[in-house]
């Protein structure tokens, strides 16, 4: 069983499908390139080969924007994890989630005053970074699925309540419209990519409310111009959480049996220990 596979879903919405998720046959046995409707998987990028594909996508997309230093770190910390959207063994999207810790967050570098103010309010902070999608193959569904799975781990499973994202000033209105994020830090220089950045934030309670209202209803995208209609429904979310628990149990069993893994898993803080 490919224990890093969290979900499989159709790239395009089919009116009669009844669900975005692919749950039969077993998703871990479903080929990435199965005949018929295009499908993709969300996997944990915790293996060196998969991280290499994600790193290549990040560098390509960020270089196209004129950014530098956008690859994945070679020594991932246990307080963060990276998700990869995969189709035909190629990475078509990725996002990294970092949890607040003594090592702090990437946004502390440019927005320490704003981030510390949230900490002083007792907020449990996490950060979505290293976001990239392949515009030639990915869809809004892929982007929404990456955000939704990251949300599930950060809020529904681990209990973090506030999201931070740094974006280029040109993209602020997109994130405001698509996810309801609000600007809390004015334009600064992001030294890691040597480009201007603005700090945005949103309470996960708002995200949950929007998913409950619009999730799993892509037909409403014509009137609701956000990513939420392309997110999963709450019932699909429950299936994803059950799958995550199964994946974690499998990985724990693999870790207890030295030498039986196909490839060494790198640290990733997917489930609470």
Short mmCIF file of C-alpha atoms in Angstrom, two decimals:
data_model
loop_
_atom_site.label_atom_id
_atom_site.label_comp_id
_atom_site.label_asym_id
_atom_site.label_seq_id
_atom_site.Cartn_x
_atom_site.Cartn_y
_atom_site.Cartn_z
CA UNK A 1 0.00 0.00 0.00
CA UNK A 2 1.32 3.47 -0.87
CA UNK A 3 0.98 4.95 2.60
CA UNK A 4 1.63 8.55 1.57
CA UNK A 5 -1.57 8.73 -0.53
CA UNK A 6 -4.18 10.75 1.35
CA UNK A 7 -6.89 11.23 -1.30
CA UNK A 8 -7.69 10.61 -4.93
CA UNK A 9 -10.11 12.87 -6.79
CA UNK A 10 -11.34 13.70 -10.26
CA UNK A 11 -9.72 16.70 -11.90
CA UNK A 12 -13.00 17.72 -13.52
CA UNK A 13 -16.43 17.87 -11.93
CA UNK A 14 -18.94 15.36 -13.24
CA UNK A 15 -22.55 16.33 -12.48
CA UNK A 16 -23.69 12.76 -11.81
CA UNK A 17 -20.67 11.60 -9.84
CA UNK A 18 -22.11 12.65 -6.48
CA UNK A 19 -18.66 13.10 -4.98
CA UNK A 20 -15.31 14.67 -5.76
CA UNK A 21 -13.47 11.87 -4.00
CA UNK A 22 -12.50 8.57 -5.59
CA UNK A 23 -13.10 5.92 -2.92
CA UNK A 24 -13.64 2.74 -4.92
CA UNK A 25 -11.49 0.85 -5.76
CA UNK A 26 -9.08 1.39 -2.88
CA UNK A 27 -7.37 4.70 -3.60
CA UNK A 28 -3.93 3.34 -2.73
CA UNK A 29 -4.33 0.80 -5.55
CA UNK A 30 -5.71 3.29 -8.07
CA UNK A 31 -3.15 4.04 -10.78
CA UNK A 32 -2.33 7.72 -11.25
CA UNK A 33 -2.81 7.34 -14.99
CA UNK A 34 -5.95 5.20 -15.07
CA UNK A 35 -7.96 5.33 -18.33
CA UNK A 36 -11.06 7.50 -18.32
CA UNK A 37 -11.58 10.73 -16.38
CA UNK A 38 -8.38 12.44 -15.29
CA UNK A 39 -7.61 11.89 -11.62
CA UNK A 40 -5.03 13.20 -9.24
CA UNK A 41 -3.81 12.25 -5.79
CA UNK A 42 -2.75 14.28 -2.80
CA UNK A 43 0.27 12.69 -1.17
CA UNK A 44 2.63 13.54 1.65
CA UNK A 45 5.94 14.68 0.16
CA UNK A 46 7.93 12.73 2.70
CA UNK A 47 10.06 10.65 0.34
CA UNK A 48 13.19 11.89 -1.38
CA UNK A 49 12.02 11.07 -4.89
CA UNK A 50 8.69 12.86 -4.48
CA UNK A 51 10.33 15.83 -2.78
CA UNK A 52 12.61 16.11 -5.80
CA UNK A 53 9.58 16.43 -8.09
CA UNK A 54 8.03 19.04 -5.79
CA UNK A 55 11.32 20.94 -5.59
CA UNK A 56 11.55 21.02 -9.39
CA UNK A 57 7.98 22.37 -9.70
CA UNK A 58 8.65 25.06 -7.10
CA UNK A 59 11.85 26.23 -8.72
CA UNK A 60 10.26 26.30 -12.19
CA UNK A 61 7.18 28.26 -11.12
CA UNK A 62 9.03 30.68 -8.85
CA UNK A 63 11.76 31.28 -11.43
CA UNK A 64 9.03 32.13 -13.96
CA UNK A 65 7.88 34.83 -11.53
CA UNK A 66 11.44 36.08 -11.12
CA UNK A 67 11.88 34.73 -7.57
CA UNK A 68 14.95 32.99 -6.18
CA UNK A 69 15.58 30.50 -3.37
CA UNK A 70 12.15 28.87 -3.62
CA UNK A 71 13.08 25.18 -3.34
CA UNK A 72 12.23 22.84 -0.49
CA UNK A 73 14.74 22.63 2.37
CA UNK A 74 16.97 19.58 2.31
CA UNK A 75 16.45 18.97 6.04
CA UNK A 76 12.67 19.24 6.62
CA UNK A 77 11.76 19.92 10.25
CA UNK A 78 9.15 17.91 12.12
CA UNK A 79 7.02 21.02 12.75
CA UNK A 80 6.10 21.27 9.07
CA UNK A 81 4.88 19.05 6.26
CA UNK A 82 4.55 19.29 2.48
CA UNK A 83 1.68 18.03 0.33
CA UNK A 84 2.02 17.14 -3.36
CA UNK A 85 -0.75 16.85 -5.95
CA UNK A 86 0.34 14.06 -8.28
CA UNK A 87 -0.86 12.98 -11.72
CA UNK A 88 0.94 10.30 -13.72
CA UNK A 89 3.82 10.37 -11.22
CA UNK A 90 4.35 14.08 -11.87
CA UNK A 91 3.86 16.87 -9.35
CA UNK A 92 1.17 19.29 -10.58
CA UNK A 93 0.79 21.21 -7.31
CA UNK A 94 2.25 21.59 -3.84
CA UNK A 95 1.82 23.42 -0.54
CA UNK A 96 3.82 23.38 2.70
CA UNK A 97 2.28 23.89 6.15
CA UNK A 98 4.40 25.14 9.05
CA UNK A 99 3.22 25.14 12.66
CA UNK A 100 4.33 27.80 15.12
CA UNK A 101 7.21 26.54 17.25
CA UNK A 102 10.31 27.81 19.08
CA UNK A 103 11.91 28.07 15.61
CA UNK A 104 9.07 30.51 14.72
CA UNK A 105 7.56 30.97 11.28
CA UNK A 106 8.92 32.23 7.96
CA UNK A 107 6.71 35.33 8.24
CA UNK A 108 8.53 36.30 11.46
CA UNK A 109 11.43 37.42 9.30
CA UNK A 110 9.54 40.33 7.69
CA UNK A 111 6.43 40.65 9.88
CA UNK A 112 7.59 39.89 13.41
CA UNK A 113 5.53 42.70 14.98
CA UNK A 114 2.27 41.52 13.41
CA UNK A 115 2.95 37.84 14.13
CA UNK A 116 3.92 38.50 17.74
CA UNK A 117 0.74 40.54 18.21
CA UNK A 118 -1.31 37.49 17.22
CA UNK A 119 0.68 35.31 19.59
CA UNK A 120 -0.01 37.81 22.38
CA UNK A 121 -3.73 37.33 21.71
CA UNK A 122 -3.30 33.61 22.33
CA UNK A 123 -3.70 32.60 18.68
CA UNK A 124 -2.38 29.22 17.57
CA UNK A 125 -0.64 30.11 14.33
CA UNK A 126 0.24 28.14 11.24
CA UNK A 127 1.54 29.22 7.89
CA UNK A 128 0.94 28.03 4.32
CA UNK A 129 4.05 28.51 2.18
CA UNK A 130 5.76 27.13 -0.93
CA UNK A 131 2.52 27.11 -2.93
CA UNK A 132 2.83 26.26 -6.61
CA UNK A 133 0.62 24.71 -9.28
CA UNK A 134 1.39 23.72 -12.86
CA UNK A 135 -0.87 25.98 -14.97
CA UNK A 136 -0.76 23.56 -17.92
CA UNK A 137 -2.28 20.60 -16.06
CA UNK A 138 -3.79 21.71 -12.75
CA UNK A 139 -7.27 23.12 -12.13
CA UNK A 140 -9.02 25.08 -9.41
CA UNK A 141 -9.99 21.71 -7.97
CA UNK A 142 -6.31 20.85 -7.45
CA UNK A 143 -5.64 24.17 -5.72
CA UNK A 144 -8.76 23.82 -3.56
CA UNK A 145 -7.86 20.22 -2.67
CA UNK A 146 -4.36 21.23 -1.55
CA UNK A 147 -5.77 24.01 0.62
CA UNK A 148 -8.50 21.80 2.03
CA UNK A 149 -6.21 18.93 3.00
CA UNK A 150 -3.77 21.42 4.55
CA UNK A 151 -6.72 22.96 6.45
CA UNK A 152 -7.83 19.54 7.70
CA UNK A 153 -4.43 18.76 9.16
CA UNK A 154 -3.83 22.22 10.60
CA UNK A 155 -7.26 22.96 12.07
CA UNK A 156 -9.46 19.88 12.22
CA UNK A 157 -6.76 17.50 13.43
CA UNK A 158 -4.14 19.63 15.15
CA UNK A 159 -6.35 22.46 16.43
CA UNK A 160 -4.53 25.52 15.05
CA UNK A 161 -6.93 28.45 14.71
CA UNK A 162 -5.23 31.14 12.60
CA UNK A 163 -3.69 30.98 9.12
CA UNK A 164 -0.90 33.23 7.83
CA UNK A 165 0.15 33.57 4.19
CA UNK A 166 2.70 35.88 2.56
CA UNK A 167 1.85 36.85 -1.01
CA UNK A 168 3.08 39.23 -3.66
CA UNK A 169 1.15 42.52 -3.51
CA UNK A 170 -0.20 41.85 -7.01
CA UNK A 171 -1.98 38.72 -5.75
CA UNK A 172 -3.66 40.17 -2.65
CA UNK A 173 -7.09 40.62 -4.23
CA UNK A 174 -7.06 37.04 -5.51
CA UNK A 175 -6.51 35.59 -2.03
CA UNK A 176 -9.03 37.99 -0.52
CA UNK A 177 -11.67 36.83 -2.99
CA UNK A 178 -10.77 33.15 -3.15
CA UNK A 179 -10.19 32.40 0.55
CA UNK A 180 -11.39 35.41 2.51
CA UNK A 181 -7.90 36.37 3.70
CA UNK A 182 -7.33 39.90 5.06
CA UNK A 183 -4.18 42.05 4.94
CA UNK A 184 -2.56 42.44 8.39
CA UNK A 185 0.95 43.46 7.31
CA UNK A 186 1.81 46.06 4.68
CA UNK A 187 4.34 45.54 1.89
CA UNK A 188 7.83 44.44 2.96
CA UNK A 189 10.76 42.64 1.36
CA UNK A 190 10.65 38.86 1.65
CA UNK A 191 14.36 38.11 1.84
CA UNK A 192 14.00 34.39 1.09
CA UNK A 193 12.77 35.06 -2.46
CA UNK A 194 14.00 38.68 -2.73
CA UNK A 195 10.59 40.02 -3.66
CA UNK A 196 7.93 42.25 -2.08
CA UNK A 197 5.37 40.54 0.15
CA UNK A 198 2.20 41.35 2.06
CA UNK A 199 1.04 39.37 5.10
CA UNK A 200 -2.53 38.02 5.04
CA UNK A 201 -4.46 36.14 7.71
CA UNK A 202 -7.81 34.42 8.29
CA UNK A 203 -9.42 32.52 11.15
CA UNK A 204 -9.92 28.86 10.36
CA UNK A 205 -13.43 29.16 11.81
CA UNK A 206 -14.32 31.27 8.76
CA UNK A 207 -12.80 28.68 6.41
CA UNK A 208 -14.84 25.95 8.09
CA UNK A 209 -18.02 28.00 7.76
CA UNK A 210 -17.44 28.55 4.04
CA UNK A 211 -16.64 24.87 3.43
CA UNK A 212 -19.84 23.91 5.22
CA UNK A 213 -21.86 26.25 2.99
CA UNK A 214 -20.20 25.73 -0.40
CA UNK A 215 -17.91 22.68 -0.24
CA UNK A 216 -18.58 19.90 -2.74
CA UNK A 217 -20.83 22.11 -4.90
CA UNK A 218 -18.72 23.21 -7.89
CA UNK A 219 -21.92 24.02 -9.79
CA UNK A 220 -22.21 27.08 -7.51
CA UNK A 221 -18.90 28.50 -8.75
CA UNK A 222 -20.75 30.63 -11.30
CA UNK A 223 -22.26 32.73 -8.52
CA UNK A 224 -19.77 32.13 -5.67
CA UNK A 225 -16.42 33.39 -6.95
CA UNK A 226 -14.19 31.70 -4.40
CA UNK A 227 -12.37 28.38 -4.11
CA UNK A 228 -14.88 27.01 -1.63
CA UNK A 229 -17.28 25.38 -4.13
CA UNK A 230 -14.28 23.34 -5.34
CA UNK A 231 -13.42 22.21 -1.80
CA UNK A 232 -14.74 18.94 -0.46
CA UNK A 233 -18.05 18.62 1.35
CA UNK A 234 -18.08 18.04 5.10
CA UNK A 235 -18.96 14.37 4.57
CA UNK A 236 -16.06 13.99 2.15
CA UNK A 237 -13.86 15.77 4.68
CA UNK A 238 -14.81 13.14 7.28
CA UNK A 239 -13.71 10.41 4.84
CA UNK A 240 -10.39 12.19 4.29
CA UNK A 241 -9.79 12.42 8.04
CA UNK A 242 -10.47 8.69 8.42
CA UNK A 243 -8.04 8.02 5.58
CA UNK A 244 -5.39 10.17 7.27
CA UNK A 245 -5.76 8.17 10.47
CA UNK A 246 -5.32 4.96 8.48
CA UNK A 247 -2.25 6.37 6.73
CA UNK A 248 -0.69 7.41 10.03
CA UNK A 249 -1.32 4.01 11.61
CA UNK A 250 0.27 2.34 8.61
CA UNK A 251 3.32 4.60 8.75
CA UNK A 252 3.70 3.97 12.46
CA UNK A 253 3.61 0.22 11.78
CA UNK A 254 6.21 0.61 9.03
CA UNK A 255 8.46 2.64 11.31
CA UNK A 256 8.36 -0.14 13.89
CA UNK A 257 9.59 -2.71 11.35
CA UNK A 258 13.09 -1.75 10.35
CA UNK A 259 14.05 -2.48 6.75
CA UNK A 260 10.51 -3.15 5.46
CA UNK A 261 9.86 0.26 3.92
CA UNK A 262 10.25 0.79 0.20
CA UNK A 263 11.80 4.19 0.77
CA UNK A 264 12.81 6.09 3.89
CA UNK A 265 10.19 8.58 5.08
CA UNK A 266 11.49 12.02 5.95
CA UNK A 267 10.07 13.79 9.01
CA UNK A 268 6.59 15.26 8.55
CA UNK A 269 4.20 16.43 11.24
CA UNK A 270 1.01 15.11 9.67
CA UNK A 271 -0.80 13.77 12.73
CA UNK A 272 -0.41 14.65 16.43
CA UNK A 273 2.00 12.42 18.28
#
